[in-house]
Tab-separated table of C-alpha atoms in Angstrom:
chain	number	residue	atom	x	y	z
A	6	LEU	CA	0.000	0.000	0.000
A	7	GLU	CA	1.227	3.488	-0.914
A	8	ILE	CA	0.113	6.973	0.121
A	9	ASN	CA	-2.586	8.501	-2.170
A	10	GLN	CA	-3.228	5.102	-3.751
A	11	PRO	CA	-6.857	3.922	-4.160
A	12	TRP	CA	-7.837	1.316	-1.591
A	13	ASP	CA	-7.219	-2.231	-2.795
A	14	GLY	CA	-8.263	-5.108	-0.556
A	15	LEU	CA	-5.868	-7.550	-2.227
A	16	LEU	CA	-2.927	-5.226	-1.650
A	17	ALA	CA	-4.013	-4.846	1.975
A	18	LEU	CA	-3.957	-8.651	2.365
A	19	GLU	CA	-0.518	-8.827	0.761
A	20	THR	CA	0.736	-6.122	3.127
A	21	GLU	CA	-0.527	-8.209	6.040
A	22	ARG	CA	1.243	-11.305	4.700
A	23	ASN	CA	4.519	-9.421	4.272
A	24	LEU	CA	4.290	-8.083	7.821
A	25	ARG	CA	3.464	-11.497	9.282
A	26	ALA	CA	6.443	-13.006	7.440
A	27	TYR	CA	8.608	-11.025	9.848
A	28	LEU	CA	9.440	-13.431	12.683
A	29	PHE	CA	9.176	-10.825	15.443
A	30	LEU	CA	5.601	-9.673	14.774
A	31	SER	CA	2.832	-11.720	16.359
A	32	ILE	CA	-0.065	-9.607	14.984
A	33	ALA	CA	-0.407	-7.697	11.705
A	34	ARG	CA	-3.711	-6.236	10.469
A	35	VAL	CA	-4.497	-3.598	7.842
A	36	ILE	CA	-7.898	-2.021	8.476
A	37	PRO	CA	-9.658	0.577	6.247
A	38	CYS	CA	-10.967	3.528	8.275
A	39	LYS	CA	-13.003	6.605	7.422
A	40	GLY	CA	-10.833	9.452	6.165
A	41	SER	CA	-10.951	13.154	6.924
A	42	GLU	CA	-13.063	13.869	3.814
A	43	PRO	CA	-15.801	11.991	1.930
A	44	GLY	CA	-14.312	9.468	-0.462
A	45	LYS	CA	-11.023	9.224	1.455
A	46	VAL	CA	-9.811	6.146	3.296
A	47	VAL	CA	-7.124	5.816	5.940
A	48	ALA	CA	-5.255	2.514	6.267
A	49	LEU	CA	-4.865	1.675	9.943
A	50	ILE	CA	-2.021	-0.810	10.418
A	51	VAL	CA	-2.041	-2.658	13.735
A	52	THR	CA	1.041	-4.668	14.760
A	53	LYS	CA	2.318	-6.265	17.922
A	54	ASP	CA	5.974	-7.158	18.200
A	55	ILE	CA	7.589	-9.709	20.482
A	56	TRP	CA	10.917	-9.918	22.305
A	57	SER	CA	13.522	-9.294	19.600
A	58	LEU	CA	16.815	-9.370	21.524
A	59	ARG	CA	18.226	-12.739	20.515
A	60	PRO	CA	21.242	-14.551	21.968
A	61	GLY	CA	22.889	-17.423	20.136
A	62	PHE	CA	25.795	-19.755	20.735
A	63	ASP	CA	27.751	-22.583	19.172
A	64	PHE	CA	30.473	-24.757	20.660
A	65	VAL	CA	32.672	-27.804	20.064
A	66	LEU	CA	33.562	-29.897	23.086
A	67	VAL	CA	35.981	-32.821	22.683
A	68	GLY	CA	36.121	-34.783	25.937
A	69	PRO	CA	36.700	-32.237	28.712
A	70	GLN	CA	38.293	-29.705	26.330
A	71	LEU	CA	36.389	-26.756	24.859
A	72	GLN	CA	37.828	-26.389	21.365
A	73	TYR	CA	35.464	-23.758	19.962
A	74	LEU	CA	32.914	-21.330	21.373
A	75	ALA	CA	30.888	-18.652	19.557
A	76	LEU	CA	28.517	-16.171	21.207
A	77	MET	CA	26.167	-13.904	19.265
A	78	PHE	CA	23.796	-11.216	20.534
A	79	SER	CA	21.526	-9.311	18.156
A	80	GLU	CA	18.646	-6.863	18.383
A	81	GLN	CA	16.368	-7.815	15.479
A	82	ASN	CA	14.072	-4.792	15.648
A	83	PHE	CA	16.332	-1.878	16.592
A	84	LEU	CA	14.302	1.265	17.431
A	85	GLY	CA	11.211	-0.564	16.155
A	86	ARG	CA	12.337	-0.241	12.510
A	87	ARG	CA	13.367	-3.850	11.730
A	88	LYS	CA	17.039	-2.929	11.646
A	89	VAL	CA	19.379	-5.632	12.966
A	90	VAL	CA	22.323	-4.732	15.204
A	91	GLY	CA	24.533	-7.472	16.612
A	92	ILE	CA	27.873	-8.296	18.193
A	93	ASP	CA	29.961	-11.459	17.729
A	94	PHE	CA	32.549	-13.150	19.916
A	95	ALA	CA	34.334	-16.452	19.307
A	96	LEU	CA	37.371	-18.327	20.507
A	97	ASP	CA	39.223	-21.479	19.560
A	98	LEU	CA	42.433	-23.051	20.817
A	99	ALA	CA	44.616	-20.344	19.254
A	100	THR	CA	42.609	-17.181	18.579
A	101	TYR	CA	39.879	-14.787	19.623
A	102	LEU	CA	37.341	-13.158	17.295
A	103	ALA	CA	35.218	-10.088	18.035
A	104	GLY	CA	33.114	-7.846	15.831
A	105	GLN	CA	29.751	-6.430	14.878
A	106	ARG	CA	27.041	-6.760	12.256
A	107	TYR	CA	24.248	-4.520	10.955
A	108	ARG	CA	21.373	-4.954	8.519
A	109	ASP	CA	18.915	-2.333	7.273
A	110	PRO	CA	16.081	-3.784	5.121
A	111	ARG	CA	14.722	-0.308	4.210
A	112	LEU	CA	17.776	1.875	3.611
A	113	PHE	CA	16.760	5.559	4.062
A	114	GLY	CA	13.118	4.456	3.722
A	115	SER	CA	13.681	2.937	0.268
A	116	ARG	CA	13.253	-0.670	-0.869
A	117	LEU	CA	17.013	-1.172	-0.880
A	118	SER	CA	18.552	-3.468	1.726
A	119	LEU	CA	22.067	-3.077	3.148
A	120	GLY	CA	23.941	-5.564	5.308
A	121	GLU	CA	27.471	-5.530	6.712
A	122	ARG	CA	29.674	-7.490	9.089
A	123	PHE	CA	33.200	-6.769	10.334
A	124	ASP	CA	35.252	-8.940	12.725
A	125	VAL	CA	38.888	-8.959	13.829
A	126	ILE	CA	40.916	-12.049	14.768
A	127	TRP	CA	43.935	-11.988	17.084
A	128	ASN	CA	46.263	-14.564	18.634
A	129	LYS	CA	45.583	-15.727	22.187
A	130	ASN	CA	49.206	-15.990	23.266
A	131	SER	CA	50.971	-13.139	21.471
A	132	GLY	CA	48.032	-10.761	21.091
A	133	ALA	CA	49.084	-10.152	17.469
A	134	LEU	CA	46.402	-9.357	14.921
A	135	GLU	CA	46.022	-12.297	12.521
A	136	GLY	CA	43.250	-11.109	10.224
A	137	GLY	CA	39.518	-10.632	10.105
A	138	ILE	CA	36.230	-10.990	8.251
A	139	ALA	CA	34.474	-8.348	6.140
A	140	GLN	CA	31.080	-8.895	4.503
A	141	LEU	CA	28.855	-6.503	2.567
A	142	SER	CA	25.518	-7.062	0.815
A	143	PHE	CA	23.348	-4.679	-1.201
A	144	GLU	CA	19.940	-5.865	-2.437
A	145	LYS	CA	16.614	-4.879	-3.884
A	146	PRO	CA	14.323	-7.857	-3.191
A	147	ILE	CA	11.090	-8.837	-4.920
A	148	TYR	CA	8.959	-7.559	-2.063
A	149	SER	CA	5.434	-7.792	-3.533
A	150	LEU	CA	3.394	-9.545	-6.216
A	151	ALA	CA	3.620	-6.395	-8.353
A	152	THR	CA	7.436	-6.254	-8.197
A	153	HIS	CA	8.992	-7.515	-11.441
A	154	TRP	CA	12.722	-7.017	-10.859
A	155	GLY	CA	15.013	-7.889	-7.981
A	156	TRP	CA	18.791	-7.912	-7.668
A	157	GLY	CA	21.610	-8.327	-5.189
A	158	ALA	CA	25.373	-7.868	-4.913
A	159	TYR	CA	27.503	-9.598	-2.271
A	160	PHE	CA	31.108	-9.288	-1.084
A	161	ASP	CA	32.843	-11.596	1.404
A	162	TYR	CA	36.514	-11.344	2.452
A	163	GLN	CA	38.332	-13.402	5.079
A	164	LYS	CA	41.982	-13.382	6.130
A	165	ASN	CA	43.334	-15.607	8.900
A	166	ILE	CA	45.732	-18.400	9.818
A	167	TYR	CA	44.276	-21.875	9.341
A	168	ARG	CA	45.349	-24.435	11.949
A	169	GLN	CA	44.598	-28.138	12.239
A	170	PHE	CA	44.482	-29.348	15.843
A	171	ALA	CA	44.919	-32.825	17.301
A	172	GLY	CA	44.677	-33.507	21.020
A	173	GLY	CA	44.628	-29.815	21.876
A	174	THR	CA	47.822	-28.941	19.981
A	175	ILE	CA	48.571	-28.012	16.398
A	176	LEU	CA	48.999	-31.148	14.300
A	177	SER	CA	52.498	-31.762	12.937
A	178	VAL	CA	53.075	-33.544	9.637
A	179	GLY	CA	56.182	-34.865	7.956
A	180	ALA	CA	57.479	-33.175	4.818
A	181	PRO	CA	57.543	-35.761	1.973
A	182	SER	CA	61.040	-34.806	0.750
A	183	THR	CA	62.979	-34.417	4.013
A	184	GLY	CA	60.784	-36.032	6.644
A	185	GLU	CA	61.063	-32.887	8.757
A	186	ARG	CA	58.063	-32.310	11.023
A	187	VAL	CA	56.187	-29.074	10.350
A	188	LEU	CA	53.069	-27.598	11.935
A	189	TYR	CA	49.851	-27.933	9.967
A	190	GLN	CA	49.092	-24.217	9.724
A	191	TYR	CA	49.149	-21.650	6.948
A	192	ARG	CA	47.975	-18.145	6.139
A	193	GLN	CA	44.923	-17.892	3.909
A	194	GLU	CA	42.915	-15.185	2.173
A	195	ILE	CA	39.452	-15.886	0.761
A	196	LEU	CA	37.563	-13.460	-1.454
A	197	GLU	CA	34.076	-14.246	-2.750
A	198	THR	CA	31.837	-11.944	-4.774
A	199	LYS	CA	28.419	-12.669	-6.223
A	200	ALA	CA	25.749	-10.786	-8.149
A	201	GLU	CA	22.249	-11.956	-9.017
A	202	LEU	CA	19.309	-10.645	-11.028
A	203	THR	CA	15.736	-11.977	-10.886
A	204	HIS	CA	12.708	-11.227	-13.051
A	205	SER	CA	9.165	-12.105	-11.979
A	206	TRP	CA	6.144	-12.561	-14.275
A	207	GLY	CA	2.449	-12.968	-13.611
A	208	ASP	CA	-0.033	-12.056	-10.918
A	209	GLU	CA	-2.214	-15.041	-10.058
A	210	TYR	CA	0.558	-17.480	-11.015
A	211	LYS	CA	4.156	-16.393	-10.568
A	212	LEU	CA	7.192	-17.355	-12.623
A	213	GLN	CA	10.612	-16.179	-11.525
A	214	VAL	CA	13.854	-16.533	-13.462
A	215	GLY	CA	17.203	-15.625	-11.928
């Protein structure tokens, strides 16, 4: 539904469906009400949100040893505008990770969606910075039955030191040529980019090609 648009019951139902698709709304109703002048209608939108501060965790426990722990806290409806703000923390046997993430599904009130994440990784023992994670997404989704085009662009960069552990220590392997034992660890950089374009046809029956 848009301002100064004639009332359309089907669009009102679709607006309700889009609102209810949001996990943190328990009620979503669009009700036509009498406007300030004859022939005018006001759309009254009634919503009820639920607790949207979400913790999350992941861990790997081998025997009595904690080998990996990740903690995530995010506010899924920041300032009541469906913006997502979160912080990340993780540790393994060699490193710590800390950072933040943010997602805005209606950038400056538009239909554009922006998401970003940035983390840093540093060594437990030396405190030296080993790398980090940077992610960026920019999208225009197919948000209604009348939307015909959608697109997205994605960027993901990671730099760190990969280590293979065995029994709580870094695994050592023998070099094929000399037999010398070396630690199974190496620096790595990963860069992934992706772009997608989708076209949607039809009203009663939808066909989408991407």
